């Protein structure tokens, strides 16, 4: 399969007073369409910064990022926003749901920007809530749901547009072990249906076991790239 993303000698340098921080320090990487790719490294190794660069949330200080044949490092904010809406879904550690909206309204949110009429938005949101096993919580606000339920809502929101790539930054960082496995199963299950590419960030070796490929990061650089031969399969977690 072809590459959906190619990054070439990318750097992100933060200037703090007289100090320069090389958060990402010369990374080149190709990501294949449909692969589950994990960025693994200790806190501060540059995982989130790299994810934010690849997904167009931040601009690189140097280097090129080609996403579906387009150079995103040269895009302006308006072009980037529309590019993200078209191709990308996000799952965050803190869920990032809007507190005043219901589960269904949160899930439907990305469709507003696509100018899809309200009735269809709600139908599609309900379908997604069903897919993540939350159809009976559609009217609940985020603070009326558990962490695992909130992350299900955010996963439903990430996938509702059928994006080509879903980015997940420590998606299970706030969840217990059982819920963690449920979330990973869910992400794999949804992505398998449409051969979506998943790029996830974790500091947890166990979670990286779900990936096809593990990119080990250290001090803003790639330490090594591992083809994961012992990939964890869906539904592997059993309570003992
Ligand atoms: P990780 O996600 O692996 O924990 P980050 O990508 O968040 O690592 O951070 C990598 C390095 O860059 C860290 O040393 C961090 O302190 C620094 N850093 C990240 N974001 C900023 C910022 N906005 N300004 C200054 N330094 C930053
Ligand atoms: Mg991080």
Tab-separated table of C-alpha atoms in Angstrom, residues 55-57 67 75 77-90 109-116 124 157-165 167:
chain	number	residue	atom	x	y	z
A	55	UNK	CA	-1.951	16.670	11.869
A	56	UNK	CA	-1.471	20.324	10.949
A	57	UNK	CA	-2.215	21.696	14.434
A	67	UNK	CA	-0.219	14.600	3.479
A	75	UNK	CA	-0.654	26.093	4.183
A	77	UNK	CA	-4.519	28.681	8.979
A	78	UNK	CA	-7.654	28.727	6.841
A	79	UNK	CA	-6.312	26.097	4.460
A	80	UNK	CA	-5.185	23.980	7.411
A	81	UNK	CA	-8.574	24.178	9.099
A	82	UNK	CA	-10.359	22.980	5.998
A	83	UNK	CA	-7.720	20.299	5.416
A	84	UNK	CA	-8.221	18.992	8.974
A	85	UNK	CA	-11.991	18.968	8.543
A	86	UNK	CA	-11.693	17.007	5.323
A	87	UNK	CA	-9.178	14.343	6.288
A	88	UNK	CA	-8.655	14.136	10.033
A	89	UNK	CA	-10.297	12.995	13.254
A	90	UNK	CA	-8.851	13.549	16.735
A	109	UNK	CA	-20.357	18.654	15.788
A	110	UNK	CA	-17.937	17.921	12.901
A	111	UNK	CA	-20.919	17.617	10.542
A	112	UNK	CA	-21.980	21.221	11.195
A	113	UNK	CA	-18.794	22.407	9.506
A	114	UNK	CA	-19.657	20.194	6.544
A	115	UNK	CA	-23.023	21.959	6.244
A	116	UNK	CA	-24.995	18.753	6.673
A	124	UNK	CA	-25.663	9.974	11.801
A	157	UNK	CA	-16.973	12.221	17.101
A	158	UNK	CA	-13.531	11.438	15.649
A	159	UNK	CA	-14.951	8.854	13.240
A	160	UNK	CA	-18.265	10.469	12.238
A	161	UNK	CA	-16.837	12.206	9.195
A	162	UNK	CA	-15.213	8.988	8.051
A	163	UNK	CA	-11.799	10.699	8.102
A	164	UNK	CA	-8.830	9.130	6.338
A	165	UNK	CA	-6.597	9.480	9.380
A	167	UNK	CA	-4.907	10.899	15.473
